[in-house]
mmCIF file of C-alpha atoms and ligand atoms in Angstrom:
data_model
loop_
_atom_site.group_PDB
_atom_site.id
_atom_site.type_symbol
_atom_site.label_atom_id
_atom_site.label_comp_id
_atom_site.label_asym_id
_atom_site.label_seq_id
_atom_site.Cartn_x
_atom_site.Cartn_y
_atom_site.Cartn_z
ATOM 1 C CA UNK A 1 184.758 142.116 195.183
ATOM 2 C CA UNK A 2 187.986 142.127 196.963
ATOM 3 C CA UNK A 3 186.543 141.856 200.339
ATOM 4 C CA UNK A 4 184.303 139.417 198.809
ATOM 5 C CA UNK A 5 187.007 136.889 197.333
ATOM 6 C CA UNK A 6 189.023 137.324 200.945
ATOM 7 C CA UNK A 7 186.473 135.900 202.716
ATOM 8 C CA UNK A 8 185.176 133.052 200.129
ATOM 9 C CA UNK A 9 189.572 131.911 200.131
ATOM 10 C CA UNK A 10 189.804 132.424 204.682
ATOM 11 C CA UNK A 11 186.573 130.225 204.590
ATOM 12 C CA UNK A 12 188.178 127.535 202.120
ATOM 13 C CA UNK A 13 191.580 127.116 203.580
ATOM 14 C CA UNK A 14 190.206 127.376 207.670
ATOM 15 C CA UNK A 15 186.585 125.357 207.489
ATOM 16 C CA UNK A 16 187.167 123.909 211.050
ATOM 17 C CA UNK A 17 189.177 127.124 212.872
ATOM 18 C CA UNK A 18 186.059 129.070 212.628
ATOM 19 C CA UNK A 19 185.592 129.526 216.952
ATOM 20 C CA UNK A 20 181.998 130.652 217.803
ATOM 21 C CA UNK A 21 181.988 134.574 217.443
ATOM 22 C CA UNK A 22 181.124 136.190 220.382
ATOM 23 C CA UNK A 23 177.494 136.542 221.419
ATOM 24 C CA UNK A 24 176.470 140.058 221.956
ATOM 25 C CA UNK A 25 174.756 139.804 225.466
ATOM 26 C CA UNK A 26 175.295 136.672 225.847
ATOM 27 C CA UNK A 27 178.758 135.327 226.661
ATOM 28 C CA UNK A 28 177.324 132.005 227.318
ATOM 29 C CA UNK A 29 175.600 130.957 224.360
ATOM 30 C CA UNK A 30 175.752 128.051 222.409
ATOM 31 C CA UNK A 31 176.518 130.102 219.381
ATOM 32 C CA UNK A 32 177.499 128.051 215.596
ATOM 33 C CA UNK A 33 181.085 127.008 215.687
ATOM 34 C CA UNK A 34 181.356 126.748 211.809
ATOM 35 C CA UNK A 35 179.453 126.124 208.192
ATOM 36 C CA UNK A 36 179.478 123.321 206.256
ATOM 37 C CA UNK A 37 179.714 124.053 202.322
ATOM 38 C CA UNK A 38 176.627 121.645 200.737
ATOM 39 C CA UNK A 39 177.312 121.092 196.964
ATOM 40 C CA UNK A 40 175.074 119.001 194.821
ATOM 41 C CA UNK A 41 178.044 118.192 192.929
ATOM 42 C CA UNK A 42 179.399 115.822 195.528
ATOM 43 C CA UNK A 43 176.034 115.146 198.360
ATOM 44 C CA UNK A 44 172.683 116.035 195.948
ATOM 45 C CA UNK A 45 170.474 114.245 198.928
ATOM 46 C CA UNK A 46 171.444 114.405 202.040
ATOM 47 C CA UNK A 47 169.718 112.772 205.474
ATOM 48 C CA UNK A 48 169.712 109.231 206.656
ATOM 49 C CA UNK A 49 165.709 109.036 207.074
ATOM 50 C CA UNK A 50 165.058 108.894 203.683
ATOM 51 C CA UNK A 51 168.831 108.782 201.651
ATOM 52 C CA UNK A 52 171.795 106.575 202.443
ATOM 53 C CA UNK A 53 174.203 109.093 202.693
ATOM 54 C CA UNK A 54 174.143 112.562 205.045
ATOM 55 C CA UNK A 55 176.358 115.731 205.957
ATOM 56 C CA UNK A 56 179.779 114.634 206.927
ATOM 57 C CA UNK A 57 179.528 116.058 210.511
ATOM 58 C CA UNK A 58 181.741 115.129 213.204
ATOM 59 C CA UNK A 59 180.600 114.056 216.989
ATOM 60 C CA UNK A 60 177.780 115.861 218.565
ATOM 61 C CA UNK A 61 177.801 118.535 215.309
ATOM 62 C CA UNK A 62 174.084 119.213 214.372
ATOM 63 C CA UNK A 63 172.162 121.338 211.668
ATOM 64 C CA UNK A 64 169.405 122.962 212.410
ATOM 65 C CA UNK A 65 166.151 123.163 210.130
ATOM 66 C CA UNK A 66 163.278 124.496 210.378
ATOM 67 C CA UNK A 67 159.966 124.136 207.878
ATOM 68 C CA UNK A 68 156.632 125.374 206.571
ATOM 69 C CA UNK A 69 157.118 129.220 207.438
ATOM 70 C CA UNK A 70 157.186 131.989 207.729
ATOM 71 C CA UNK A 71 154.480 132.329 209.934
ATOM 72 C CA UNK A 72 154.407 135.673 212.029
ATOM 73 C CA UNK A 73 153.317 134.098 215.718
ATOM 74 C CA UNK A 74 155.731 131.495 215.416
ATOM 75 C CA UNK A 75 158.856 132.206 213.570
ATOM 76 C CA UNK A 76 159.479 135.321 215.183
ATOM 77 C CA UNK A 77 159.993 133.577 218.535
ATOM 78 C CA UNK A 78 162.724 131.030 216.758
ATOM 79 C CA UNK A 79 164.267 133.929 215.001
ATOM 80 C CA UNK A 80 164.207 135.809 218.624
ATOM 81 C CA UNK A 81 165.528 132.258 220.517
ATOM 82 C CA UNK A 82 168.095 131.554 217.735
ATOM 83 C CA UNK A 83 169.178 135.088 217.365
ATOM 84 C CA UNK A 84 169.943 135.084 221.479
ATOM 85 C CA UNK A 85 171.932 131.690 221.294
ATOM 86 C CA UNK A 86 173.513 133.385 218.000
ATOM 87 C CA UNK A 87 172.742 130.001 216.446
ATOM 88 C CA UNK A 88 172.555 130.098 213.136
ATOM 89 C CA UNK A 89 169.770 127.727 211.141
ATOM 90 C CA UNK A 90 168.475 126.927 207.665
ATOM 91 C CA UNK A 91 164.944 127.755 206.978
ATOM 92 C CA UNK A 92 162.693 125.740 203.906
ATOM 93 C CA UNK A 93 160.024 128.317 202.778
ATOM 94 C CA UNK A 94 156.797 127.676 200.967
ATOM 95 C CA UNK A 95 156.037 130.254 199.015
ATOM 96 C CA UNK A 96 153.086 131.419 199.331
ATOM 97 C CA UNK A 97 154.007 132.383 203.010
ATOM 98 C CA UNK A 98 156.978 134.017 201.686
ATOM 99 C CA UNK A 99 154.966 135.897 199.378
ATOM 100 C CA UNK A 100 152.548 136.966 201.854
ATOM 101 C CA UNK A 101 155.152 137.450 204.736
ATOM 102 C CA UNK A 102 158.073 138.779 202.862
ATOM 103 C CA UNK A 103 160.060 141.138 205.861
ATOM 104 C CA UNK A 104 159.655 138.094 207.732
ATOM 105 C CA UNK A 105 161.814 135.826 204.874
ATOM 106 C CA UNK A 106 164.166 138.619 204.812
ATOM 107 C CA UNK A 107 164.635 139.295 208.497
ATOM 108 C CA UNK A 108 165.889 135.468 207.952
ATOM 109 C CA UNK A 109 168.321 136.474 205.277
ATOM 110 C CA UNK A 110 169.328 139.400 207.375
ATOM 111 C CA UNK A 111 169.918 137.476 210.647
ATOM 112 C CA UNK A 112 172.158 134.745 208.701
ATOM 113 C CA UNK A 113 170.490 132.234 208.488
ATOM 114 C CA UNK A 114 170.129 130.109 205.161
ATOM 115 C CA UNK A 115 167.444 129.660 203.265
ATOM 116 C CA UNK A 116 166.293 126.925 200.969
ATOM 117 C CA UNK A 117 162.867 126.247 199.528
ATOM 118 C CA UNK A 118 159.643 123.973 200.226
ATOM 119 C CA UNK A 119 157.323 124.164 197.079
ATOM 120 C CA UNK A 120 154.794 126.924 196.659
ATOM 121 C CA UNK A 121 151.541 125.244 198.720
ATOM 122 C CA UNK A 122 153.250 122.557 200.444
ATOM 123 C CA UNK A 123 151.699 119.258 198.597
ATOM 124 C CA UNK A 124 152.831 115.805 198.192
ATOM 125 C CA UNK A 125 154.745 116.444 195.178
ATOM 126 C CA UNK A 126 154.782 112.326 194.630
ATOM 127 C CA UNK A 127 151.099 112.474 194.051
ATOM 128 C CA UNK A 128 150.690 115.012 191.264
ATOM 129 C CA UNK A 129 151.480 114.428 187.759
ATOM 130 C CA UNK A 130 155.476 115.066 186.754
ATOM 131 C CA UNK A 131 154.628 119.060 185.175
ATOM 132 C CA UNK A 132 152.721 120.006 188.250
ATOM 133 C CA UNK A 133 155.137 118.532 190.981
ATOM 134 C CA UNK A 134 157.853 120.950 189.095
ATOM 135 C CA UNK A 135 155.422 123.682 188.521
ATOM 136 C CA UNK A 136 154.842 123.213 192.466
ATOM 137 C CA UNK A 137 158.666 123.692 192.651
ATOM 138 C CA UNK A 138 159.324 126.253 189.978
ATOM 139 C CA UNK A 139 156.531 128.419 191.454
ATOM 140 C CA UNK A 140 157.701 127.934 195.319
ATOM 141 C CA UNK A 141 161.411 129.229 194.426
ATOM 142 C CA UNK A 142 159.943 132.197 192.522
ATOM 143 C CA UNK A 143 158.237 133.616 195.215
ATOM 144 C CA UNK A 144 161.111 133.410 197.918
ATOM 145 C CA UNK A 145 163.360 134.509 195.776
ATOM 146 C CA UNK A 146 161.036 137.931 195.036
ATOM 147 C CA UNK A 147 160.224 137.833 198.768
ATOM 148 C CA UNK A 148 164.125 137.429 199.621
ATOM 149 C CA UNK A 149 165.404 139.547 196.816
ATOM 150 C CA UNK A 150 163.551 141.339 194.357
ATOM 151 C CA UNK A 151 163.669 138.656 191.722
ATOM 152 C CA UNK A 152 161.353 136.130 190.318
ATOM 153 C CA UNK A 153 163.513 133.296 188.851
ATOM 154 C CA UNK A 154 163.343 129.548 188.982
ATOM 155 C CA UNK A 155 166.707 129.233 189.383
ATOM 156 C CA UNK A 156 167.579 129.259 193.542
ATOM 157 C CA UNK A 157 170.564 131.747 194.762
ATOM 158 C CA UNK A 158 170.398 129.109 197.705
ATOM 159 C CA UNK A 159 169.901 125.701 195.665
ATOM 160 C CA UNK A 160 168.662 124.075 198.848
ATOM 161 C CA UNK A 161 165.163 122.216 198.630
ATOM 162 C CA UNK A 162 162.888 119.752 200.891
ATOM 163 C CA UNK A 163 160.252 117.920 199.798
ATOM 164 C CA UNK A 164 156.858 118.139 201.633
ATOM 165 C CA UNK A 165 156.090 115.014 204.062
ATOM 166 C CA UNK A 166 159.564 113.853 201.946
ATOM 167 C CA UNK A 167 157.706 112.722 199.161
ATOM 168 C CA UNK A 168 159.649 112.291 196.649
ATOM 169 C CA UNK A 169 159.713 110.444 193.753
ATOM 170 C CA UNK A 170 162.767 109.186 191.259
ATOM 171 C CA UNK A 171 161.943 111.380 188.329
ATOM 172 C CA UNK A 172 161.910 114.733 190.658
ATOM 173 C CA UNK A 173 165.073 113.496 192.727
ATOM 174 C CA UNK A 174 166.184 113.166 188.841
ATOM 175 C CA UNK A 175 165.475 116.680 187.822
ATOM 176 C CA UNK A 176 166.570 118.176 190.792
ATOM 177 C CA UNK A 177 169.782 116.864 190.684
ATOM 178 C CA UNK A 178 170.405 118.036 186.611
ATOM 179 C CA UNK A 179 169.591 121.463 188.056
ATOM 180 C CA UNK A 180 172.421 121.162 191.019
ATOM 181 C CA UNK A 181 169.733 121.740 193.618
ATOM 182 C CA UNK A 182 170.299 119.676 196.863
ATOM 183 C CA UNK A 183 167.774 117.826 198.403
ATOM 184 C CA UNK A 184 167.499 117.930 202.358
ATOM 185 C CA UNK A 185 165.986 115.331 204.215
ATOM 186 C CA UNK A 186 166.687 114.642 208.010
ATOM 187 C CA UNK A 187 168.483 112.015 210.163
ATOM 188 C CA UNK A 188 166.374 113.262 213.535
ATOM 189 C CA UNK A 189 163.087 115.035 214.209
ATOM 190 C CA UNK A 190 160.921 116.411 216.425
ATOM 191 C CA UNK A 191 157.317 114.648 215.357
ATOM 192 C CA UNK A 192 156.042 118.679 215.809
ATOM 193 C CA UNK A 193 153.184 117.693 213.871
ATOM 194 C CA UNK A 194 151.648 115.668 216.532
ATOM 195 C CA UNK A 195 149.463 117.047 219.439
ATOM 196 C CA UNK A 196 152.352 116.993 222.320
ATOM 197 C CA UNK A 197 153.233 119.748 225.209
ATOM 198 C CA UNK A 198 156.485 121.835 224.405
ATOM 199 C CA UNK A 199 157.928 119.918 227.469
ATOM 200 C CA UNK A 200 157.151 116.481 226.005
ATOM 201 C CA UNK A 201 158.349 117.693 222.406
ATOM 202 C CA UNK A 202 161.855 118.697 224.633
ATOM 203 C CA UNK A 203 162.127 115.483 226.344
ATOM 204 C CA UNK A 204 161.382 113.164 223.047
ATOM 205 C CA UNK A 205 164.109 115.816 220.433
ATOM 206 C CA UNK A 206 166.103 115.570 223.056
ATOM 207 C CA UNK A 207 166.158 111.658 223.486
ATOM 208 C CA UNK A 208 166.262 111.066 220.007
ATOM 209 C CA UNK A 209 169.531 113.403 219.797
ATOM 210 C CA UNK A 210 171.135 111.474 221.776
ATOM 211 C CA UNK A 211 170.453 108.119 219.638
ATOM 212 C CA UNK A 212 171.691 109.527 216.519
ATOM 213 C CA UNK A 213 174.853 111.694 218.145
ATOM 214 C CA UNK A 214 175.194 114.344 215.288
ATOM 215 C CA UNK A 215 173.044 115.473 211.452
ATOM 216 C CA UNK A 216 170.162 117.153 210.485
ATOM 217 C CA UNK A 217 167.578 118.300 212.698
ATOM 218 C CA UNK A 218 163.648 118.699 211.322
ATOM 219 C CA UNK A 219 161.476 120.979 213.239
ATOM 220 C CA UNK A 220 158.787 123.339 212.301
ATOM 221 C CA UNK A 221 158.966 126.842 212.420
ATOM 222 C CA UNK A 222 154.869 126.688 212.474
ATOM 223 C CA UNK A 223 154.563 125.132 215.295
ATOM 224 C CA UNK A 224 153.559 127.164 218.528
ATOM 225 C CA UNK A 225 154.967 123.893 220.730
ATOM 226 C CA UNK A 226 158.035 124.133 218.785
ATOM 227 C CA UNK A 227 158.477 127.802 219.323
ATOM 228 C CA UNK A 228 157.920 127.346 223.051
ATOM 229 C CA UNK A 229 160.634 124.609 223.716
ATOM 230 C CA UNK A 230 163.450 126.271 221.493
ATOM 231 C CA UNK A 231 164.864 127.993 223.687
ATOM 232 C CA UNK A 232 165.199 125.150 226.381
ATOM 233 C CA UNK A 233 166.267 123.062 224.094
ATOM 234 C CA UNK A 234 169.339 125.456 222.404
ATOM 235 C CA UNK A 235 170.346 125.684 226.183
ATOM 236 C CA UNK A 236 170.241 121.951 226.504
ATOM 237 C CA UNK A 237 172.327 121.463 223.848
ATOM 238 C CA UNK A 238 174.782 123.830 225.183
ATOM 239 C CA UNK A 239 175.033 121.927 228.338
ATOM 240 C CA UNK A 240 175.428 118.448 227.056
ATOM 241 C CA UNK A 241 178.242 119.845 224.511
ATOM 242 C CA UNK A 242 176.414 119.781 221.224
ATOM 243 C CA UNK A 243 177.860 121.987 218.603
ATOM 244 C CA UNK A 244 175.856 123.826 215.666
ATOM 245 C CA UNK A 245 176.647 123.860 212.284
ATOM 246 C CA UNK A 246 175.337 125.677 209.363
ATOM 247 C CA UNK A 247 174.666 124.633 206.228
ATOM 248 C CA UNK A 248 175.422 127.202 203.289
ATOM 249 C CA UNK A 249 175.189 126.901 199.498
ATOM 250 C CA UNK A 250 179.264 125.938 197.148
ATOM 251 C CA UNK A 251 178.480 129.219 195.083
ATOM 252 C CA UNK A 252 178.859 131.062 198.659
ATOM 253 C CA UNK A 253 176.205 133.717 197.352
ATOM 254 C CA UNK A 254 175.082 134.033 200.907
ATOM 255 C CA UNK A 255 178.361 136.225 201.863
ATOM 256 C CA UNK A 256 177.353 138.564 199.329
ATOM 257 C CA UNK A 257 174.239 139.186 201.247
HETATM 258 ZN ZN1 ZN B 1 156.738 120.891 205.294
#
C-alpha cells in the first residue's frame, strides 16, 4: 500500500517529467512519454467530433484508441506492434468478445494498456428504448470486468466508455455522467470501416493527423487493414515527432494492476 501511495503522489507532483522508459529491444521506439489522468469530475465527454471540449494535450501529443475487440487475428498484431514501439493505448471492449476472448482482454491489462468499455453487442444505443440502451451498458461492463478480473459488477474499475457509431443520446450522456463514467469520443479517425488498402488507410490517418496536430485517435482493433498499417504508422509518427499519451482512470486503480 506503501509502494502503492508512492507512486499515485511521484505521478501527481511530476505529470510532464515522465521521459519515455526505455524500450527493451528497441532503443528507437516511439515509446509513451506520459499519462494523462481523465476524471469525469472535470472532462465527462471528451473529443471534438462529437463534444465541444477534448483532452488538454499539448502539440503533436496523441491518444491512441482502439475499438470493437478483442478479436484474436487482429488484436494480437496491435498488441504485438504496440508492445514493440512500447506505446501504450486504450482499448473499448464489447463484451461479448471479452467474454468469449478473455486472455486476450487480459493480455491488454497485462501489457498496460487501459481499458474502457463499448456495450455488450455493439448497437446503436440511441435507437433502443432508455432500460435497454443501459442494460446494453450495464451488461457490456459486466463481462469485461469478469473477463479482466474475476468480477461481475456494473460499476467500471476503468470508468471509461464509447458509444457505438457515437450514438448517443442526452438521457444516456445524463446517466453516464451521475455514475462518473467518462465518455470518449474522437477528434481524428481512421474511416477503418470502409473497404481501403492498409497503405491508403496510412496515407489518409496520416493526413488527417496532421490537420488536427494533437487528441484522440479512433481506430479499430478488428480491422485486418488496421492491423497491417500499425506498425508503419507508429514509426511514422516517430519520425515526424508525434508523442503518445495515455489515458488512465483519477481513481489510478490501474497501478494496482
Ligand atoms: Zn465500435
Amino acid at each position: 500500500m506503501i509502494r502503492f501511495l508512492a507512486v499515485l503522489s511521484v505521478a501527481a507532483i511530476m505529470p510532464l517529467a515522465a521521459a519515455a522508459e526505455p524500450c527493451p529491444g528497441n532503443p528507437d521506439a516511439l515509446g509513451t512519454e506520459r499519462t494523462i489522468t481523465v476524471d469525469a469530475a472535470t472532462t465527462p465527454r471528451v473529443g471534438h467530433k462529437e463534444f465541444p471540449v477534448s483532452l488538454p494535450l499539448n502539440d503533436k501529443e496523441l491518444v491512441l484508441t482502439f475499438d470493437d475487440g478483442p478479436w484474436p487475428a487482429t488484436t494480437t498484431r496491435i498488441l504485438n506492434a504496440l508492445k514493440h514501439e512500447c506505446v501504450r493505448a486504450t482499448f473499448f471492449l464489447i463484451g461479448r468478445s471479452a467474454a468469449e476472448f478473455p486472455a486476450l482482454a487480459r493480455r491488454e491489462l497485462a501489457e498496460g494498456h487501459t481499458v474502457g468499455h463499448h456495450t455488450h453487442s455493439h448497437p446503436l444505443l440511441n435507437s433502443l428504448p432508455l432500460a435497454a440502451a443501459e442494460a446494453q451498458i450495464d451488461r457490456g461492463i459486466e463481462e469485461d470486468e469478469f473477463a479482466l478480473y474475476g468480477l461481475r459488477r456494473s460499476q467500471p474499475t476503468t470508468p471509461f466508455f464509447r458509444f457505438p457509431g457515437f450514438a448517443s443520446s442526452p438521457a444516456l450522456l445524463e446517466r453516464l455522467a451521475q455514475r462518473n463514467i467518462v465518455v470518449f469520443g474522437a477528434d481524428v479517425w481512421a474511416s477503418d470501416w470502409l473497404p481501403m488498402t492498409p497503405d491508403q488507410e496510412l496515407a489518409l490517418i496520416l493526413r488527417r493527423v496532421e490537420k488536427v496536430n494533437h487528441g484522440i485517435v479512433l481506430l479499430h482493433d478488428t480491422k485486418a487493414r488496421t492491423a497491417a498499417m500499425l506498425p508503419a504508422f507508429l514509426r511514422a509518427l516517430k519520425t515526424r515527432g508525434y508523442r503518445i499519451v495515455q489515458a488512465v482512470p483519477a481513481n489510478g486503480i490501474r497501478l494496482l494492476h
